[in-house]
Tab-separated table of C-alpha atoms in Angstrom:
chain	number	residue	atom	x	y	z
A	1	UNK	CA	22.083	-7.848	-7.665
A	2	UNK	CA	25.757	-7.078	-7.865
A	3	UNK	CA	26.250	-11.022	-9.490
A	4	UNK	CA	23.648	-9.773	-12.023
A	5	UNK	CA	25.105	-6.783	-13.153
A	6	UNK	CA	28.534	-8.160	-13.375
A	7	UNK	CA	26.674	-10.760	-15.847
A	8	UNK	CA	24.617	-8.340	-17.845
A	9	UNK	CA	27.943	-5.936	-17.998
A	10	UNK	CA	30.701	-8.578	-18.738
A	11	UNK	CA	29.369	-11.511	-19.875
A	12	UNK	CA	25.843	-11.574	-21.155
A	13	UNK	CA	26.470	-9.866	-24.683
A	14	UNK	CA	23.391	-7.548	-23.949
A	15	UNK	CA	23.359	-4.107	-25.408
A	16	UNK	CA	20.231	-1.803	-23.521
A	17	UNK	CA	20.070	1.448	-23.674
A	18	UNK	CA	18.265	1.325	-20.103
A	19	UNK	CA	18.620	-0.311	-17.574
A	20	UNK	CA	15.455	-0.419	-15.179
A	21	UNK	CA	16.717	-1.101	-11.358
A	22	UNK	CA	14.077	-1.687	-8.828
A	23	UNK	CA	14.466	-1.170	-5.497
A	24	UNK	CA	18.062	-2.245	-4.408
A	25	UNK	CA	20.342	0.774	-5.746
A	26	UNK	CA	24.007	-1.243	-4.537
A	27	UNK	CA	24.337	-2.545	-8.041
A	28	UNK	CA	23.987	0.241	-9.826
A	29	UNK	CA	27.635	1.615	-10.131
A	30	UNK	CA	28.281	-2.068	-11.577
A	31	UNK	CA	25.867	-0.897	-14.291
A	32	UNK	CA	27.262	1.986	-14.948
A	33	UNK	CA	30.571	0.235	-16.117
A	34	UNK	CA	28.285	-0.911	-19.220
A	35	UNK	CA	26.959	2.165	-21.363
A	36	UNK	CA	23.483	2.154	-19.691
A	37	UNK	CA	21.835	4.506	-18.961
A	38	UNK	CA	20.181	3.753	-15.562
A	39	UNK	CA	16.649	4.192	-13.735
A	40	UNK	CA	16.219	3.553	-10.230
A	41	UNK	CA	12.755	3.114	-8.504
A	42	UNK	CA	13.133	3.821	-4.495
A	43	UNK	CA	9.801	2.749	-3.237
A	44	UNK	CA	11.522	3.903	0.027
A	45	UNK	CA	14.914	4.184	1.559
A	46	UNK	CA	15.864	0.937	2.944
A	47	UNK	CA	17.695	2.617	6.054
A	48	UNK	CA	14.439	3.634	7.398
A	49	UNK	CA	13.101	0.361	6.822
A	50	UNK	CA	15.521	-1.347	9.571
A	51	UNK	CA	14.353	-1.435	12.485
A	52	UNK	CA	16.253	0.628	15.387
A	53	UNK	CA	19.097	-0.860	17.008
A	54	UNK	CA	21.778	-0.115	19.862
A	55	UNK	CA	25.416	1.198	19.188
A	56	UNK	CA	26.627	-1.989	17.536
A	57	UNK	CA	23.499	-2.097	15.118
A	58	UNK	CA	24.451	1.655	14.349
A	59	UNK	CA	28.272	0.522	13.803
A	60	UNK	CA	27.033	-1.877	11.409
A	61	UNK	CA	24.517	0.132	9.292
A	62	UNK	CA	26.652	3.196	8.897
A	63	UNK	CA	28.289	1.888	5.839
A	64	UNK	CA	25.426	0.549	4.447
A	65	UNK	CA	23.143	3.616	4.654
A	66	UNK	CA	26.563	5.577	3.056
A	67	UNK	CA	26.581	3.019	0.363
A	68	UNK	CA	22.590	3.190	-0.213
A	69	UNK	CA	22.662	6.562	-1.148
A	70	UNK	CA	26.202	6.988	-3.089
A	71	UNK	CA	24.750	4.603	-5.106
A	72	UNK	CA	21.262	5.922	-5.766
A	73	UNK	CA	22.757	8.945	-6.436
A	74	UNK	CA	24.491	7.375	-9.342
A	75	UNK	CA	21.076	6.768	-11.196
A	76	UNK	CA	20.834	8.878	-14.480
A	77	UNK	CA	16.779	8.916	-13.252
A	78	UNK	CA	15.325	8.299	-10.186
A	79	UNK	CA	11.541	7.757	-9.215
A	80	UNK	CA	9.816	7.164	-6.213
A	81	UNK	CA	6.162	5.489	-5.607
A	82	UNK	CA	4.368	9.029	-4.223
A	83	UNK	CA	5.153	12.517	-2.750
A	84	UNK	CA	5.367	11.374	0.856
A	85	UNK	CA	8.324	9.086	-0.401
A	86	UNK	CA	9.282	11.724	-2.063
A	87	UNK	CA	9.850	14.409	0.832
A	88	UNK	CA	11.364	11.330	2.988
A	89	UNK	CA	13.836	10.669	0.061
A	90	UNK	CA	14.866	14.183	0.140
A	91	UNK	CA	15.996	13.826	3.878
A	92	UNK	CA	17.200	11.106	3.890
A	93	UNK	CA	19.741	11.705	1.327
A	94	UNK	CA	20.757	14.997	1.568
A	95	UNK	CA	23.683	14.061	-0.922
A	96	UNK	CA	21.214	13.740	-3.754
A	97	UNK	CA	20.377	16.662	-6.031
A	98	UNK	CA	18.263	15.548	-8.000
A	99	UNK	CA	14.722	15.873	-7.437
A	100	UNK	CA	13.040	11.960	-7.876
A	101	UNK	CA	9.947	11.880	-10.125
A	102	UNK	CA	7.145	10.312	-9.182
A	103	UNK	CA	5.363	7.297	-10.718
A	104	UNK	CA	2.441	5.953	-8.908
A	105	UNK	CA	2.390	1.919	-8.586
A	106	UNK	CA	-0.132	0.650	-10.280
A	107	UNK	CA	-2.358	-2.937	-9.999
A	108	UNK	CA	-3.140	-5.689	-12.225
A	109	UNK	CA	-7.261	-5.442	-12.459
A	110	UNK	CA	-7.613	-8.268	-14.945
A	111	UNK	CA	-8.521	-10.258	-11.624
A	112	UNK	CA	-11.116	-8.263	-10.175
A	113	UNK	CA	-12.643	-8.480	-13.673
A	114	UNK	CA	-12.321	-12.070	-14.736
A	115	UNK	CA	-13.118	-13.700	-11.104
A	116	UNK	CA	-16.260	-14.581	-9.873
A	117	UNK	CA	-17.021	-13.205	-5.917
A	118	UNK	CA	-17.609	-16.168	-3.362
A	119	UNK	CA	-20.734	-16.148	-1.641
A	120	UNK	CA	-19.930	-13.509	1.289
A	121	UNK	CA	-21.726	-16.748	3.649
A	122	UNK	CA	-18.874	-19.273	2.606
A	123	UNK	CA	-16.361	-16.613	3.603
A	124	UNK	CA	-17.941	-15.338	6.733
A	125	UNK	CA	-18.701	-17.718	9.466
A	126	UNK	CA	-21.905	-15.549	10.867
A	127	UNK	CA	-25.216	-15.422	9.961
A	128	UNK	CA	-25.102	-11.935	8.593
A	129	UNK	CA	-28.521	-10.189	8.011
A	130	UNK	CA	-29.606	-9.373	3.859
A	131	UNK	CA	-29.030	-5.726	4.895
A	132	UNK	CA	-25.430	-5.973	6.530
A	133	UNK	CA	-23.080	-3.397	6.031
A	134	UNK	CA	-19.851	-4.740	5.782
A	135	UNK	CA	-16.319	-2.522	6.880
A	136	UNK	CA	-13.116	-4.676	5.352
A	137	UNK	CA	-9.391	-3.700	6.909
A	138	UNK	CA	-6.650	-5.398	5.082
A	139	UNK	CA	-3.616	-5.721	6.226
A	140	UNK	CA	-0.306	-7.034	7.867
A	141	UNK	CA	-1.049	-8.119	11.168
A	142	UNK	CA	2.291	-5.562	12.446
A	143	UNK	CA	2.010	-3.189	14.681
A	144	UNK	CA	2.650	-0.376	12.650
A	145	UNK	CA	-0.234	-1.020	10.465
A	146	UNK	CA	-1.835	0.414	13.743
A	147	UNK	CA	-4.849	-1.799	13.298
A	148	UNK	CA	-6.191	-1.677	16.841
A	149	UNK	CA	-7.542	1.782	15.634
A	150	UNK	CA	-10.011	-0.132	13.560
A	151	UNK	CA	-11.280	-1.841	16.419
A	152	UNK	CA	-11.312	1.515	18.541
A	153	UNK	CA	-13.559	2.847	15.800
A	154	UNK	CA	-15.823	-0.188	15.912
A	155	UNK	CA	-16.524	1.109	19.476
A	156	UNK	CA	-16.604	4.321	18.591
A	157	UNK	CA	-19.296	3.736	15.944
A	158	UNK	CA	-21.603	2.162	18.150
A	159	UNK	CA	-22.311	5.302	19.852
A	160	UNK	CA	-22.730	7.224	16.661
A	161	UNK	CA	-25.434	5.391	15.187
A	162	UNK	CA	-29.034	3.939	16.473
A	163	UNK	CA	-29.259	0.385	17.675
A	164	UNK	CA	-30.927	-0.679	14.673
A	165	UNK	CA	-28.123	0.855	12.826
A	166	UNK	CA	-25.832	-1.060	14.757
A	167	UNK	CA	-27.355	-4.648	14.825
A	168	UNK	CA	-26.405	-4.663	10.688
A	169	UNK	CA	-22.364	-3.389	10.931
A	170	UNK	CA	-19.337	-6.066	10.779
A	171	UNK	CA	-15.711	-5.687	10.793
A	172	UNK	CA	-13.543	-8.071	8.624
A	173	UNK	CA	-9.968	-8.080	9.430
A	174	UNK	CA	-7.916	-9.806	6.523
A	175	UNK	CA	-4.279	-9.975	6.927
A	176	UNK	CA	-1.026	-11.213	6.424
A	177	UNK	CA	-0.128	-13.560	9.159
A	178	UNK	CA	2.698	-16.247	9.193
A	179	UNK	CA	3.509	-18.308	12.303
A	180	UNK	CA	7.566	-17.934	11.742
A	181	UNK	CA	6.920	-14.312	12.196
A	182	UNK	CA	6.902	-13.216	15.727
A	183	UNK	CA	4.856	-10.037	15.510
A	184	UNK	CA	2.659	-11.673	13.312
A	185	UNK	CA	1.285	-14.436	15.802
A	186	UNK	CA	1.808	-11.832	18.998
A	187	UNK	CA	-0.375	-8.917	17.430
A	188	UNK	CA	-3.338	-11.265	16.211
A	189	UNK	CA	-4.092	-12.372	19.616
A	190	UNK	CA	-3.559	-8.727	20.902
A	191	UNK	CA	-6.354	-7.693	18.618
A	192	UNK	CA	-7.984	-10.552	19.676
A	193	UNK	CA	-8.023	-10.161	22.874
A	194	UNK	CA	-8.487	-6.512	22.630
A	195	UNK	CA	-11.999	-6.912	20.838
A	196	UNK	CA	-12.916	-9.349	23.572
A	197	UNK	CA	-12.371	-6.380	26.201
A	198	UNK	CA	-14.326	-4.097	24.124
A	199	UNK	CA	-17.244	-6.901	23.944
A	200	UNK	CA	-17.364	-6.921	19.899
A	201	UNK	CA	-15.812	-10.559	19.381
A	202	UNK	CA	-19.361	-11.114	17.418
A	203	UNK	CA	-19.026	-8.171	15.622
A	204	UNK	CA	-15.471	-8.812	14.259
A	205	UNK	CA	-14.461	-11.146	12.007
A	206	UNK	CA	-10.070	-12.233	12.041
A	207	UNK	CA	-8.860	-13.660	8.412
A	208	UNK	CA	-5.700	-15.086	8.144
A	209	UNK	CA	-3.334	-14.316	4.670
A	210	UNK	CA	-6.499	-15.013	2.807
A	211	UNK	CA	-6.608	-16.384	-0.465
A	212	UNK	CA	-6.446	-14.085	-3.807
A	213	UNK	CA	-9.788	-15.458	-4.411
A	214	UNK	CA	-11.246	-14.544	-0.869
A	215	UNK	CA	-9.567	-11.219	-0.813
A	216	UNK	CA	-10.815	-10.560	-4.082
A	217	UNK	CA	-14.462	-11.446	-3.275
A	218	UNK	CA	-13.780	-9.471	-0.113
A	219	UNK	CA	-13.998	-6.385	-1.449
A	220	UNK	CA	-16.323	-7.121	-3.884
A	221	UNK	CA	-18.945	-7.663	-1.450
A	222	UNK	CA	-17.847	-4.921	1.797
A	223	UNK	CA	-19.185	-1.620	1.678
A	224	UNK	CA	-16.277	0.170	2.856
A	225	UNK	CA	-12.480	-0.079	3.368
A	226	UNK	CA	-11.111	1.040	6.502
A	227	UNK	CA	-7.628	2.096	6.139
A	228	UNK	CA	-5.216	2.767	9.292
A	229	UNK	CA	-1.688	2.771	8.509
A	230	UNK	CA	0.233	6.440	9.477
A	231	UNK	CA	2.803	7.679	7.344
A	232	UNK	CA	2.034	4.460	4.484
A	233	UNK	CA	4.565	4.787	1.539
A	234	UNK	CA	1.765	4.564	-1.019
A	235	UNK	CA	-1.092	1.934	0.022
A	236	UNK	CA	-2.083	-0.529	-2.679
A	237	UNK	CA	-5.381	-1.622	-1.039
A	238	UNK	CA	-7.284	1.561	-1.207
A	239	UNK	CA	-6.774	2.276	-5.093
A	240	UNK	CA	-8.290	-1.811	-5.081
A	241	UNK	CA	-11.421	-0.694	-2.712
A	242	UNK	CA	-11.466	2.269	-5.313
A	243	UNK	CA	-11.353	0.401	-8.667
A	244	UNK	CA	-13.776	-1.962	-6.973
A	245	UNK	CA	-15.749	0.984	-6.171
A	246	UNK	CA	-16.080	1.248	-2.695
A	247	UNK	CA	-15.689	4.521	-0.531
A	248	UNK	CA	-12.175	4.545	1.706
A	249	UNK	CA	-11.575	5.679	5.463
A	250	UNK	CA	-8.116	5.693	6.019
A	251	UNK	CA	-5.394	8.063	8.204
A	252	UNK	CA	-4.594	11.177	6.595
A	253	UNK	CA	-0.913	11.030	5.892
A	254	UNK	CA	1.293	9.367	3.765
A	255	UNK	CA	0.384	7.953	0.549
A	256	UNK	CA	-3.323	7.385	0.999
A	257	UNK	CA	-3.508	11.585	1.153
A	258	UNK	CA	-2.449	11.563	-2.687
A	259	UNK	CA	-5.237	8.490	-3.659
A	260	UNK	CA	-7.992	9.221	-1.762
A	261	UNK	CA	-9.815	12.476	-2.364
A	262	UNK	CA	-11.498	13.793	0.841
A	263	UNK	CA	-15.336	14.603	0.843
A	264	UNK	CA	-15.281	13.089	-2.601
A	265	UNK	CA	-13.939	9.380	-2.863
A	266	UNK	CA	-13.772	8.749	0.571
A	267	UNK	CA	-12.645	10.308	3.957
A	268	UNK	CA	-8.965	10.929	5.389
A	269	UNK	CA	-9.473	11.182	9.227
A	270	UNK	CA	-7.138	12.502	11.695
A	271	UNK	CA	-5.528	9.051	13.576
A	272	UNK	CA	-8.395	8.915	16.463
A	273	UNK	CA	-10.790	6.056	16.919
A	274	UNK	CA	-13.487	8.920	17.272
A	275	UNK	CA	-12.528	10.470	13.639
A	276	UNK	CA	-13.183	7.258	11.815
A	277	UNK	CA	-16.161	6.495	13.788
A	278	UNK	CA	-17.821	9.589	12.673
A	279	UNK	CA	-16.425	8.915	9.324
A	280	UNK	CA	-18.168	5.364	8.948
A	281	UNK	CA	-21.339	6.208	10.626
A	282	UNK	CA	-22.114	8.553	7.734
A	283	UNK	CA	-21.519	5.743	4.866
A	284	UNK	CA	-23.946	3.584	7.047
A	285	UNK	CA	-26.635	6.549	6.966
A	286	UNK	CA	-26.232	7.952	3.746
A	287	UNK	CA	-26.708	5.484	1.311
A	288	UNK	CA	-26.868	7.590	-1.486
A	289	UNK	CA	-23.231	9.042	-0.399
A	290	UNK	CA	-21.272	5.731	-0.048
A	291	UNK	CA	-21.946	4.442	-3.716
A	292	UNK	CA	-21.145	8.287	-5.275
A	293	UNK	CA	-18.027	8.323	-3.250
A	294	UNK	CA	-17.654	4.334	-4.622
A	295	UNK	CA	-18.476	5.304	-7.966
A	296	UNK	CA	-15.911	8.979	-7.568
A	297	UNK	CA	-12.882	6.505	-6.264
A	298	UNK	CA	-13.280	3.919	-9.129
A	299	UNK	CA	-13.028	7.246	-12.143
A	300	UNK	CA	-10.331	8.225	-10.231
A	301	UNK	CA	-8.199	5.207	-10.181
A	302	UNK	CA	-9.245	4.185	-13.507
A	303	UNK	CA	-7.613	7.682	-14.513
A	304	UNK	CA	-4.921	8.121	-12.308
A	305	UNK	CA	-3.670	4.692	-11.017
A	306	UNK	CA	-4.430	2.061	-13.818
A	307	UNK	CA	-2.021	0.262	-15.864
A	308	UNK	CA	-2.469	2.256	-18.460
A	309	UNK	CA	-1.719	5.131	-16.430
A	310	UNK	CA	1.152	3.945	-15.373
A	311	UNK	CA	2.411	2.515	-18.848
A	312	UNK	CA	2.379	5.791	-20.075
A	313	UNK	CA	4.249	7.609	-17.508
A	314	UNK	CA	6.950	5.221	-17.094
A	315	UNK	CA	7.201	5.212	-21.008
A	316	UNK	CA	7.343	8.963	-21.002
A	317	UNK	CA	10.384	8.836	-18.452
A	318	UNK	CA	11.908	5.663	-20.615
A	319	UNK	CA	11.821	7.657	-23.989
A	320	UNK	CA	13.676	10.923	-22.543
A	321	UNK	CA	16.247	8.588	-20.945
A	322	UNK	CA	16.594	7.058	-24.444
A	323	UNK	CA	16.787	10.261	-26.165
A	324	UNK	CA	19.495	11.543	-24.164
A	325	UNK	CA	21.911	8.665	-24.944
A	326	UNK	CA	21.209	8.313	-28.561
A	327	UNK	CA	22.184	12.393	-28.628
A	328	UNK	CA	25.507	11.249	-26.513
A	329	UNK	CA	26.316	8.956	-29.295
């Protein structure tokens, strides 16, 4: 990033008026050399994003973490990707004045409209009955995606609703998974093995980094995302359940609390297995309720977190940058 801005600044003949930096802030007072003007997206501070270390790891960071926020602080804008980042950006850089604005990610939807849905029997290796209702958790298999609380609500659900009920509800577990990663390979066969205790191997389905294709014909064909992360930045796969319209469970904190609208596009449960069992037992009994929250969630993001949405903030933000400089010169 710093090679880059050296090249845009010395060498590359380029005359913007913005500069758009995403994510890595450290080359920003390289940029500011040129007469940029510069806007920083923090989807979140990268200090908290390293994991915890002893006294040496804390030796090491220090300058880094100093350096991360000098240099965000040099932005002439700053945005972050929802109001949870938001109050973590404010302290974690208690340096920084200026309060970010926020700017909602958005998703490309052309896919989900141009691609045809696979057969849910040539994706799911079960005979599933015509009437199956179908709960979908994507994810990274990491532990602090906390998806064992799916599973927990699985059991948790069985008590809720009648046997019949029961006999028609599946789980399908879709995430990220590579075999260099450690965590990766160690938490799949925890979960695993963890819905073998609970005796609901036939009830659970594990996917591993699906396809685009699968994932999108995944939540084409569910009836419900379930959602588990605490304290998520922002959450890209519920505004996809949404625009797909299908109703979302997930944790109520972080940035699912600003997509999903409780009692109305979905619910936002306290972090209990017993919360989001309640929580999907009523989608399974009220039919009626699931495809009005489905059809709530998909207005929403079409209003609030579509491309065009997004275009026209971030243009908003661009053009008062832009008017600022050309009054400077």
């Amino acid at each position: 990033m710093i090679y880059a801005a050296i090249y845009i600044v010395f060498f590359s003949g380029l005359k913007p008026d913005i500069v758009f930096c995403d994510l890595v802030s450290v080359c920003i007072p390289f940029l500011r050399i040129g007469d940029f003007k510069i806007l920083f997206y923090c989807h979140f501070p990268d200090q908290l994003l390293s994991k915890p270390g002893g006294t040496l790891k804390s030796i090491y960071r220090a300058p880094l973490n100093w350096l991360e926020e000098i240099t965000t602080g040099q932005a002439h804008k700053i945005l972050v990707n929802s109001k949870f980042t938001s109050g973590v950006f404010a302290s974690t850089f208690k340096r920084i004045v200026v309060v970010p604005d926020i700017l909602h990610p958005s998703m490309n939807t052309r896919p989900f409209d141009d691609t045809k849905p696979l057969p849910i029997d040539e994706i799911i290796i079960k005979d599933l009955p015509d009437n199956s209702f179908i709960f979908l958790s994507i994810n990274r298999y990491e532990r602090k995606k906390n998806l064992k609380l799916a599973i927990d609500a699985m059991n948790e659900l069985k008590k809720c609703v009648p046997a019949a009920e029961w006999s028609r509800v599946y789980l399908v577990m879709a995430g990220g998974y590579d075999t260099r990663v450690i965590e990766n390979v160690e938490h799949y066969e925890e979960l695993v093995v963890h819905a073998e205790k609970l005796e609901l191997t036939d009830k659970i389905t594990f996917m591993k980094s699906p396809s685009d294709i699968i994932k999108l014909s995944l939540l084409k064909h569910c009836h419900c995302l379930i959602y588990t992360p605490p304290n998520e930045h922002f959450g890209i796969v519920p505004i996809e359940a949404m625009y797909t319209a299908k109703p979302v469970i997930a944790a109520n904190s972080g940035g699912p609390t600003e997509t999903v609208v409780d009692g109305t596009t979905g619910f936002l449960c306290n972090i209990t297995a017993e919360d989001f069992g309640k929580a999907m037992a009523k989608f399974i009994q009220n039919e009626d309720m699931r495809k009005q929250f489905g059809d709530a969630g998909h207005l929403r993001m079409k209003k609030l977190f579509s491309f065009e949405a997004f275009t026209e903030q971030l243009e908003t933000v661009v053009d008062s940058l832009r008017n600022i400089k050309l009054r400077q010169d």
